[in-house]
Coordinates of C-alpha atoms in Angstrom, one line a residue:
X1 CA 67.6 159.2 110.0
X2 CA 69.9 159.0 106.9
X3 CA 69.7 156.4 104.3
X4 CA 72.8 155.9 102.1
X5 CA 72.2 154.8 98.5
X6 CA 74.5 153.9 95.7
X7 CA 75.1 157.0 93.6
X8 CA 73.4 156.9 90.2
X9 CA 75.6 157.0 87.1
X10 CA 75.2 160.2 85.1
X11 CA 76.0 158.6 81.7
X12 CA 76.5 155.4 79.9
X13 CA 80.3 155.4 80.5
X14 CA 79.9 155.6 84.2
X15 CA 77.2 152.8 84.1
X16 CA 79.6 150.5 82.1
X17 CA 82.3 151.2 84.8
X18 CA 80.0 150.2 87.6
X19 CA 79.0 147.0 85.7
X20 CA 82.6 146.1 85.1
X21 CA 83.4 146.7 88.8
X22 CA 80.5 144.5 89.9
X23 CA 81.5 141.8 87.4
X24 CA 85.1 141.9 88.6
X25 CA 84.1 141.7 92.2
X26 CA 81.9 138.7 91.4
X27 CA 84.7 137.0 89.7
X28 CA 87.1 137.5 92.5
X29 CA 84.4 136.3 95.0
X30 CA 83.8 133.2 92.9
X31 CA 87.5 132.5 92.7
X32 CA 87.9 132.9 96.4
X33 CA 85.0 130.6 97.2
X34 CA 86.3 127.9 94.9
X35 CA 89.8 128.2 96.4
X36 CA 88.5 127.9 100.0
X37 CA 86.3 124.9 99.0
X38 CA 89.4 123.3 97.5
X39 CA 91.4 123.9 100.7
X40 CA 88.6 122.4 102.8
X41 CA 88.3 119.3 100.6
X42 CA 92.1 118.8 100.7
X43 CA 92.2 119.1 104.5
X44 CA 89.3 116.8 104.9
X45 CA 91.1 114.2 102.7
X46 CA 94.3 114.5 104.7
X47 CA 92.4 113.8 107.9
X48 CA 89.9 111.2 106.9
X49 CA 90.6 110.1 103.3
X50 CA 93.0 107.8 101.6
X51 CA 96.4 109.0 100.7
X52 CA 96.6 106.9 97.6
X53 CA 96.6 108.8 94.3
X54 CA 95.4 105.9 92.2
X55 CA 93.2 107.0 89.4
X56 CA 90.6 104.3 88.6
X57 CA 89.1 104.4 85.1
X58 CA 85.6 106.0 85.1
X59 CA 82.7 106.5 82.7
X60 CA 83.8 109.6 81.0
X61 CA 80.6 110.3 79.1
X62 CA 79.3 113.6 79.9
X63 CA 82.4 114.8 81.9
X64 CA 83.8 116.8 79.1
X65 CA 80.7 118.4 77.6
X66 CA 81.8 121.7 78.9
X67 CA 84.9 121.7 76.7
X68 CA 82.8 122.5 73.6
X69 CA 81.1 125.5 75.3
X70 CA 82.4 129.1 75.0
X71 CA 84.7 130.2 77.8
X72 CA 82.1 132.2 79.7
X73 CA 79.5 129.5 79.6
X74 CA 82.0 126.8 80.6
X75 CA 83.0 128.8 83.7
X76 CA 79.3 129.4 84.8
X77 CA 78.2 125.8 84.2
X78 CA 81.2 124.2 85.8
X79 CA 80.2 124.9 89.4
X80 CA 76.6 123.9 88.7
X81 CA 77.6 120.6 87.2
X82 CA 80.2 119.7 89.7
X83 CA 77.8 118.3 92.3
X84 CA 75.9 116.2 89.6
X85 CA 79.2 114.9 88.2
X86 CA 80.3 113.7 91.6
X87 CA 77.1 111.7 91.9
X88 CA 77.5 110.0 88.4
X89 CA 81.2 109.1 88.7
X90 CA 81.6 105.7 90.2
X91 CA 84.8 103.7 91.0
X92 CA 85.1 100.0 90.6
X93 CA 86.9 98.4 93.5
X94 CA 88.0 94.8 93.3
X95 CA 86.9 92.5 96.1
X96 CA 89.8 91.5 98.4
X97 CA 89.9 87.8 99.5
X98 CA 91.5 86.8 102.7
X99 CA 94.8 85.2 102.0
X100 CA 96.2 82.0 103.4
X101 CA 97.9 82.0 106.8
X102 CA 101.7 82.1 106.2
X103 CA 103.6 79.1 107.6
X104 CA 105.7 79.7 110.7
X105 CA 109.4 79.9 109.9
X106 CA 111.4 76.7 110.6
X107 CA 114.4 78.5 112.1
X108 CA 112.5 79.6 115.2
X109 CA 113.1 77.5 118.3
X110 CA 110.3 75.2 119.3
X111 CA 109.1 74.4 122.9
X112 CA 107.0 71.4 123.3
X113 CA 104.0 71.3 125.6
X114 CA 102.4 67.9 126.1
X115 CA 98.7 67.8 126.7
X116 CA 97.3 64.5 127.9
X117 CA 94.1 63.1 129.2
X118 CA 93.6 62.5 133.0
X119 CA 94.8 59.0 134.2
X120 CA 91.3 57.9 135.0
X121 CA 90.0 58.7 131.5
X122 CA 92.8 56.7 129.8
X123 CA 91.7 53.4 131.4
X124 CA 91.0 50.9 128.7
X125 CA 92.3 53.2 126.0
X126 CA 95.4 52.9 123.6
X127 CA 97.3 55.9 122.2
X128 CA 96.9 55.8 118.3
X129 CA 98.3 59.2 117.3
X130 CA 98.7 62.9 118.0
X131 CA 97.5 66.2 116.7
X132 CA 100.1 69.1 116.6
X133 CA 99.4 72.7 116.3
X134 CA 101.8 75.7 116.5
X135 CA 101.4 79.0 118.1
X136 CA 103.8 82.0 118.1
X137 CA 104.9 83.5 121.4
X138 CA 107.1 86.4 122.3
X139 CA 109.5 87.1 125.1
X140 CA 110.6 90.8 125.6
X141 CA 114.2 91.6 124.9
X142 CA 116.8 91.2 127.6
X143 CA 119.3 93.6 128.9
X144 CA 122.5 92.0 130.1
X145 CA 126.0 93.1 131.2
X146 CA 129.3 92.2 129.7
X147 CA 132.2 92.3 132.2
X148 CA 135.5 93.1 130.5
X149 CA 138.1 91.3 132.7
X150 CA 141.6 92.3 131.5
X151 CA 144.3 90.2 133.1
X152 CA 147.4 92.0 134.2
X153 CA 150.8 90.3 134.1
X154 CA 154.2 91.3 135.7
X155 CA 157.6 90.0 134.5
X156 CA 159.3 87.6 136.7
X157 CA 162.6 89.2 136.0
X158 CA 162.0 92.9 136.0
X159 CA 164.2 95.1 134.0
X160 CA 166.1 98.0 135.7
X161 CA 165.1 100.4 133.0
X162 CA 161.9 99.2 131.3
X163 CA 161.2 100.7 127.8
X164 CA 157.9 101.2 126.1
X165 CA 158.1 98.0 124.1
X166 CA 158.9 95.8 127.1
X167 CA 157.2 97.2 130.2
X168 CA 157.4 95.2 133.4
X169 CA 153.6 95.2 133.9
X170 CA 151.4 94.4 130.9
X171 CA 147.5 94.4 130.8
X172 CA 145.6 92.6 128.1
X173 CA 144.1 95.1 125.7
X174 CA 140.3 95.6 125.3
X175 CA 139.0 95.5 121.7
X176 CA 138.2 98.9 120.3
X177 CA 134.5 98.9 119.7
X178 CA 131.5 101.2 120.1
X179 CA 131.9 104.6 121.7
X180 CA 134.9 105.2 124.0
X181 CA 134.1 105.4 127.8
X182 CA 130.5 104.7 127.1
X183 CA 128.3 102.5 129.4
X184 CA 126.3 101.3 126.4
X185 CA 127.8 98.6 124.2
X186 CA 127.3 98.3 120.4
X187 CA 124.1 96.2 120.6
X188 CA 122.4 98.6 123.0
X189 CA 123.4 101.6 120.8
X190 CA 122.0 99.8 117.8
X191 CA 118.8 99.1 119.7
X192 CA 118.3 102.7 120.6
X193 CA 119.0 104.0 117.2
X194 CA 116.7 101.4 115.5
X195 CA 114.0 102.1 118.1
X196 CA 114.0 105.8 117.3
X197 CA 114.8 106.0 113.6
X198 CA 113.1 102.7 112.4
X199 CA 110.2 102.3 114.8
X200 CA 109.9 106.0 115.5
X201 CA 110.0 105.8 119.4
X202 CA 110.8 109.1 121.0
X203 CA 113.7 108.9 123.5
X204 CA 111.6 109.3 126.5
X205 CA 109.6 106.1 125.6
X206 CA 112.9 104.2 125.2
X207 CA 113.9 105.6 128.5
X208 CA 110.7 104.2 130.1
X209 CA 111.1 100.8 128.4
X210 CA 114.6 100.5 130.0
X211 CA 113.4 101.7 133.3
X212 CA 110.9 98.8 133.4
X213 CA 113.9 96.5 133.4
X214 CA 115.5 98.5 136.3
X215 CA 118.0 100.1 133.9
X216 CA 118.2 103.9 134.3
X217 CA 119.6 105.8 131.2
X218 CA 118.5 109.4 130.9
X219 CA 117.4 110.6 127.5
X220 CA 120.1 113.3 127.5
X221 CA 122.8 110.5 127.4
X222 CA 120.9 108.9 124.5
X223 CA 121.0 112.2 122.6
X224 CA 124.8 112.6 123.2
X225 CA 125.4 109.0 122.1
X226 CA 123.6 109.7 118.9
X227 CA 125.7 112.7 118.1
X228 CA 128.9 110.7 118.9
X229 CA 127.8 107.9 116.6
X230 CA 127.3 110.6 113.9
X231 CA 130.9 111.6 114.3
X232 CA 132.1 107.9 114.3
X233 CA 130.1 107.2 111.0
X234 CA 131.1 110.4 109.1
X235 CA 134.0 108.6 107.3
X236 CA 131.6 105.9 106.1
X237 CA 129.0 108.6 105.0
X238 CA 131.7 110.2 102.9
X239 CA 132.3 106.9 101.1
X240 CA 128.6 106.5 100.4
X241 CA 128.2 110.0 99.2
X242 CA 131.1 109.7 96.8
X243 CA 129.5 106.5 95.4
X244 CA 126.0 108.3 95.0
X245 CA 127.7 111.1 93.1
X246 CA 128.8 108.6 90.5
X247 CA 125.1 107.9 89.6
X248 CA 123.9 108.5 86.2
X249 CA 120.7 110.2 87.7
X250 CA 120.1 111.3 91.3
X251 CA 116.7 111.9 92.7
X252 CA 116.1 114.6 95.3
X253 CA 113.2 115.8 97.4
X254 CA 112.8 117.4 100.8
X255 CA 110.3 117.3 103.8
X256 CA 109.9 119.7 106.7
X257 CA 110.5 119.0 110.4
X258 CA 110.7 121.1 113.5
X259 CA 113.8 122.0 115.5
X260 CA 113.7 123.1 119.0
X261 CA 115.1 126.6 119.7
X262 CA 117.3 126.3 122.7
X263 CA 116.3 128.5 125.7
X264 CA 113.2 130.0 124.0
X265 CA 110.6 127.3 124.4
X266 CA 109.5 127.3 120.8
X267 CA 110.5 125.5 117.5
X268 CA 111.4 126.6 114.0
X269 CA 111.0 124.7 110.8
X270 CA 114.0 122.8 109.3
X271 CA 114.2 120.3 106.4
X272 CA 115.5 116.8 105.6
X273 CA 116.7 116.5 102.0
X274 CA 116.9 113.0 100.5
X275 CA 119.4 112.1 97.8
X276 CA 118.8 108.7 96.1
X277 CA 121.4 107.1 93.9
X278 CA 120.5 104.9 90.9
X279 CA 120.5 101.1 90.8
X280 CA 124.3 101.0 90.2
X281 CA 124.9 103.2 93.2
X282 CA 122.0 102.1 95.5
X283 CA 122.3 104.3 98.6
X284 CA 119.9 106.8 100.2
X285 CA 121.5 109.8 101.9
X286 CA 119.8 112.4 104.0
X287 CA 121.0 116.0 104.6
X288 CA 119.7 118.2 107.4
X289 CA 119.2 121.9 106.8
X290 CA 117.8 124.7 109.0
X291 CA 116.0 126.2 106.0
X292 CA 114.7 125.6 102.5
X293 CA 116.9 128.0 100.7
X294 CA 119.2 127.2 97.7
X295 CA 122.2 126.9 100.1
X296 CA 121.0 123.3 101.0
X297 CA 121.3 121.5 97.6
X298 CA 124.0 123.9 96.5
X299 CA 126.2 123.0 99.4
X300 CA 125.5 119.2 99.1
X301 CA 126.6 119.2 95.5
X302 CA 129.8 121.1 96.4
X303 CA 133.1 119.4 97.5
X304 CA 135.4 120.6 100.4
X305 CA 137.3 122.8 97.8
X306 CA 134.2 124.7 96.8
X307 CA 133.9 123.0 93.4
X308 CA 130.8 121.3 92.0
X309 CA 131.0 117.5 92.4
X310 CA 128.1 116.4 90.1
X311 CA 127.0 117.4 86.5
X312 CA 124.6 114.6 85.6
X313 CA 120.8 114.3 85.7
X314 CA 118.9 115.4 88.8
X315 CA 115.2 114.5 89.1
X316 CA 113.1 116.6 91.3
X317 CA 110.0 118.8 91.4
X318 CA 109.7 122.4 90.2
X319 CA 110.8 124.1 93.5
X320 CA 112.9 127.2 92.8
X321 CA 115.4 126.1 95.4
X322 CA 117.0 123.8 92.9
X323 CA 117.2 126.4 90.0
X324 CA 120.9 127.2 90.5
X325 CA 121.8 123.6 89.8
X326 CA 120.3 123.8 86.3
X327 CA 121.3 127.4 85.5
X328 CA 124.0 127.6 82.8
X329 CA 125.4 130.7 84.6
X330 CA 126.3 128.5 87.6
X331 CA 129.0 125.8 87.7
X332 CA 126.9 122.8 88.2
X333 CA 125.0 122.8 84.9
X334 CA 122.9 119.7 85.7
X335 CA 120.0 118.4 83.6
X336 CA 116.6 118.7 85.2
X337 CA 114.3 115.8 84.9
X338 CA 110.6 116.5 85.8
X339 CA 108.4 114.4 88.0
X340 CA 105.0 113.3 86.6
X341 CA 103.9 112.2 90.1
X342 CA 104.0 115.9 91.2
X343 CA 102.0 116.8 88.1
X344 CA 99.4 114.2 88.8
X345 CA 99.0 115.2 92.5
X346 CA 98.0 118.8 91.5
X347 CA 95.1 117.5 89.4
X348 CA 94.2 114.8 91.9
X349 CA 93.9 117.4 94.8
X350 CA 91.3 119.5 92.9
X351 CA 89.4 116.7 91.0
X352 CA 86.2 117.3 93.1
X353 CA 86.1 121.0 92.2
X354 CA 87.0 120.5 88.5
X355 CA 85.9 116.9 87.7
X356 CA 85.9 117.1 83.9
X357 CA 89.3 118.5 83.2
X358 CA 91.0 116.7 86.1
X359 CA 89.8 113.4 85.2
X360 CA 90.9 113.9 81.6
X361 CA 94.4 114.8 82.8
X362 CA 94.5 112.0 85.3
X363 CA 93.4 109.6 82.7
X364 CA 96.2 110.6 80.4
X365 CA 98.8 110.3 83.1
X366 CA 97.4 106.9 84.0
X367 CA 98.2 105.8 80.4
X368 CA 101.7 106.9 80.9
X369 CA 102.1 104.8 84.0
X370 CA 100.5 101.8 82.1
X371 CA 103.4 102.0 79.6
X372 CA 105.9 102.2 82.5
X373 CA 104.5 99.1 84.0
X374 CA 105.0 97.2 80.7
X375 CA 108.5 98.7 80.3
X376 CA 109.7 97.9 83.8
X377 CA 111.5 94.6 83.0
X378 CA 112.9 95.8 79.7
X379 CA 116.4 96.9 78.9
X380 CA 117.1 100.7 78.7
X381 CA 117.1 100.9 74.9
X382 CA 113.9 98.8 74.6
X383 CA 112.3 100.9 77.2
X384 CA 113.1 104.1 75.3
X385 CA 111.8 102.7 72.1
X386 CA 108.5 101.7 73.8
X387 CA 108.2 105.2 75.2
X388 CA 108.8 106.8 71.8
X389 CA 106.0 104.7 70.4
X390 CA 103.4 104.8 73.2
X391 CA 104.2 107.6 75.7
X392 CA 105.5 110.4 73.5
X393 CA 102.1 110.9 71.7
X394 CA 100.3 110.9 75.0
X395 CA 102.6 113.5 76.5
X396 CA 102.3 115.8 73.4
X397 CA 98.5 115.5 73.4
X398 CA 98.3 116.2 77.1
X399 CA 100.5 119.3 76.8
X400 CA 98.5 120.6 73.8
X401 CA 95.3 120.1 75.8
X402 CA 96.8 122.1 78.7
X403 CA 97.7 125.0 76.3
X404 CA 94.1 125.0 75.1
X405 CA 92.6 124.9 78.6
X406 CA 94.8 127.6 79.8
X407 CA 92.9 130.1 77.7
X408 CA 89.5 129.2 79.4
X409 CA 90.4 128.9 83.1
X410 CA 91.3 131.5 85.7
X411 CA 95.1 131.5 86.2
X412 CA 94.8 131.8 89.9
X413 CA 92.3 129.0 90.4
X414 CA 93.6 125.6 91.5
X415 CA 93.0 124.2 88.1
X416 CA 94.8 127.1 86.5
X417 CA 97.7 126.6 88.8
X418 CA 97.9 122.9 88.0
X419 CA 97.8 123.6 84.3
X420 CA 100.4 126.4 84.6
X421 CA 102.7 124.1 86.6
X422 CA 102.4 121.5 83.9
X423 CA 103.2 123.9 81.1
X424 CA 106.1 125.4 83.1
X425 CA 107.6 122.0 83.5
X426 CA 106.9 120.9 80.0
X427 CA 110.6 120.6 78.9
X428 CA 111.7 118.7 82.0
X429 CA 108.7 116.5 81.8
X430 CA 109.5 115.4 78.3
X431 CA 113.2 114.5 79.1
X432 CA 112.5 111.0 80.5
X433 CA 111.2 110.0 77.0
X434 CA 114.7 110.5 75.6
X435 CA 116.6 108.1 77.8
X436 CA 115.4 104.7 79.0
X437 CA 117.7 104.9 82.0
X438 CA 115.6 107.7 83.4
X439 CA 112.5 107.3 85.6
X440 CA 109.1 108.8 85.0
X441 CA 109.0 110.3 88.6
X442 CA 111.0 110.5 91.8
X443 CA 108.6 108.3 93.8
X444 CA 111.5 106.3 95.1
X445 CA 112.9 109.4 96.7
X446 CA 109.4 110.4 98.0
X447 CA 109.1 107.0 99.6
X448 CA 112.4 107.5 101.3
X449 CA 111.0 110.5 103.2
X450 CA 108.0 108.5 104.5
X451 CA 110.0 107.4 107.6
X452 CA 110.7 111.0 108.6
X453 CA 107.0 112.0 107.9
X454 CA 105.9 109.2 110.3
X455 CA 108.6 109.8 112.8
X456 CA 108.0 113.5 113.3
X457 CA 104.5 112.7 114.6
X458 CA 106.1 110.9 117.4
X459 CA 109.4 112.5 118.3
X460 CA 107.9 116.0 117.2
X461 CA 111.2 117.9 116.7
X462 CA 114.9 117.6 116.7
X463 CA 116.6 118.9 119.8
X464 CA 119.3 120.9 118.0
X465 CA 121.1 121.3 114.7
X466 CA 123.7 118.7 115.7
X467 CA 120.9 116.4 116.7
X468 CA 119.3 116.9 113.3
X469 CA 122.6 115.9 111.5
X470 CA 122.9 112.9 113.7
X471 CA 119.3 111.9 112.7
X472 CA 120.2 112.4 109.1
X473 CA 123.1 110.0 109.4
X474 CA 121.0 107.3 111.1
X475 CA 118.3 107.6 108.6
X476 CA 120.8 107.2 105.8
X477 CA 122.4 104.1 107.3
X478 CA 118.9 102.5 108.0
X479 CA 117.3 103.4 104.7
X480 CA 120.3 102.2 102.7
X481 CA 120.4 98.9 104.6
X482 CA 116.6 98.4 104.1
X483 CA 116.9 99.1 100.3
X484 CA 119.1 96.0 100.2
X485 CA 116.9 93.9 102.4
X486 CA 119.1 94.0 105.4
X487 CA 117.8 94.1 109.0
X488 CA 118.8 97.3 110.5
X489 CA 119.5 96.0 114.0
X490 CA 122.3 93.3 113.2
X491 CA 123.8 95.7 110.6
X492 CA 124.1 98.6 113.0
X493 CA 125.3 96.4 115.7
X494 CA 128.2 95.0 113.6
X495 CA 128.9 98.5 112.2
X496 CA 129.2 100.1 115.7
X497 CA 131.3 97.2 116.9
X498 CA 133.9 97.0 114.1
X499 CA 133.9 100.5 112.6
X500 CA 136.1 102.2 115.2
X501 CA 139.0 99.9 114.6
X502 CA 138.7 99.8 110.8
X503 CA 141.0 102.0 108.7
X504 CA 139.4 104.3 106.2
X505 CA 140.8 102.3 103.3
X506 CA 138.7 99.3 104.3
X507 CA 135.4 101.0 104.9
X508 CA 133.9 99.6 101.7
X509 CA 133.1 96.4 103.6
X510 CA 130.5 98.2 105.6
X511 CA 128.5 99.5 102.5
X512 CA 125.1 97.8 102.7
X513 CA 125.4 96.1 99.3
X514 CA 128.8 94.6 100.4
X515 CA 128.3 93.9 104.1
X516 CA 128.4 90.4 105.2
X517 CA 126.9 89.4 108.6
X518 CA 129.6 88.0 110.9
X519 CA 129.5 84.3 111.6
X520 CA 127.8 83.4 114.9

């Protein structure tokens, strides 16, 4: 039987090397455990916790005691105090009262039902009044058929040699609307598009819903119609994009989705990019890309001649895929505006593992948003003056704090990564302070991606690249309409009905901020 033992060091130098190796191994193990705990906590919150990143004010006494300790003691006591800190931190939640019942709208049709006493119980009684209560009811949507009857006429005195302008037989023309040679009319097409891209119903569910009404339309036909509608709406999308590119600042972000690989029975990851114009050019456009490379945003900001089509402000996160747009060696030379919401999220995700530093950072960022709430109704110059007075000292103080903390935390820890991200984006995070027309974050753009995040849990993947582009077009039309308070169904119905017969020079009437609902 052989017993293996650790070789004994022969001198002090070898002993020091062994100690250093053991210490390094312990540090790596501690860092790995902390990182895994952070991942488990993040996954647990994604499954069961609230998605809100609201930071409520807390009692900060005792949370930052570790900041005055030396670096080695702070690191050792941090994990020991984490559990106790979680027990002492309390959040104050306001009680929610049940609101009043909203009145039923007056424009809804009323159907009266009279409830009376039996005749034998009314003997010797006189009616003196009535009690009225209202109740909402619902009748499922109806599918009906429009028969287009085109009368045909023949001339009483037929010409021996009829010409193209004066034929002997004439048939009344049918209005140009919807898709050519399509069994579905504009209203049904709009219903299917709204059902999938607003209410996130997969096409197989829409197919079943129609089948219950004895209408059989295969989902393959619905997919083809969506792609044909994409081609029909392309000229309008060009008009909307040209208007968005005139924005003073554009917000951009992306979210993943899955695309089915034809013939292989698997999927691959693709991306929807969202480009949000400012308040003077209020449209939301989506772009579908099969990858997350720089080719996506680079191509969107390039015209058909290969020239850059935008040189203004672009607000996005620190993803490297946008770097070419801000590089002086590339033709775009945009100005990058950072996003404080992305910074806040990095501290929020690890607040349980590093409660002291994270709550300090979250508290400072919360003060920045308090200023923005006060400046929301101000003019641009007044907003910039308020930011100079209130927000700039907070930003500089927070960045100085990050520089100090970076010396005491492990760079590969989650807290170290959050601090590193903040300092790497310091220049772009300061820029919103210099112009009152710029936003503190690109939350409006992130909110525009919520529909895709909800939808992909239902329809799971796009069938093909052309299907993804069609989805991007429908998402663009619906999101832009909802931004202006329009109902997507009547808007798309009118759009699909009149767009095919409208010349390109008159497409402005279909822009969501200029569209007028047709008279009934």
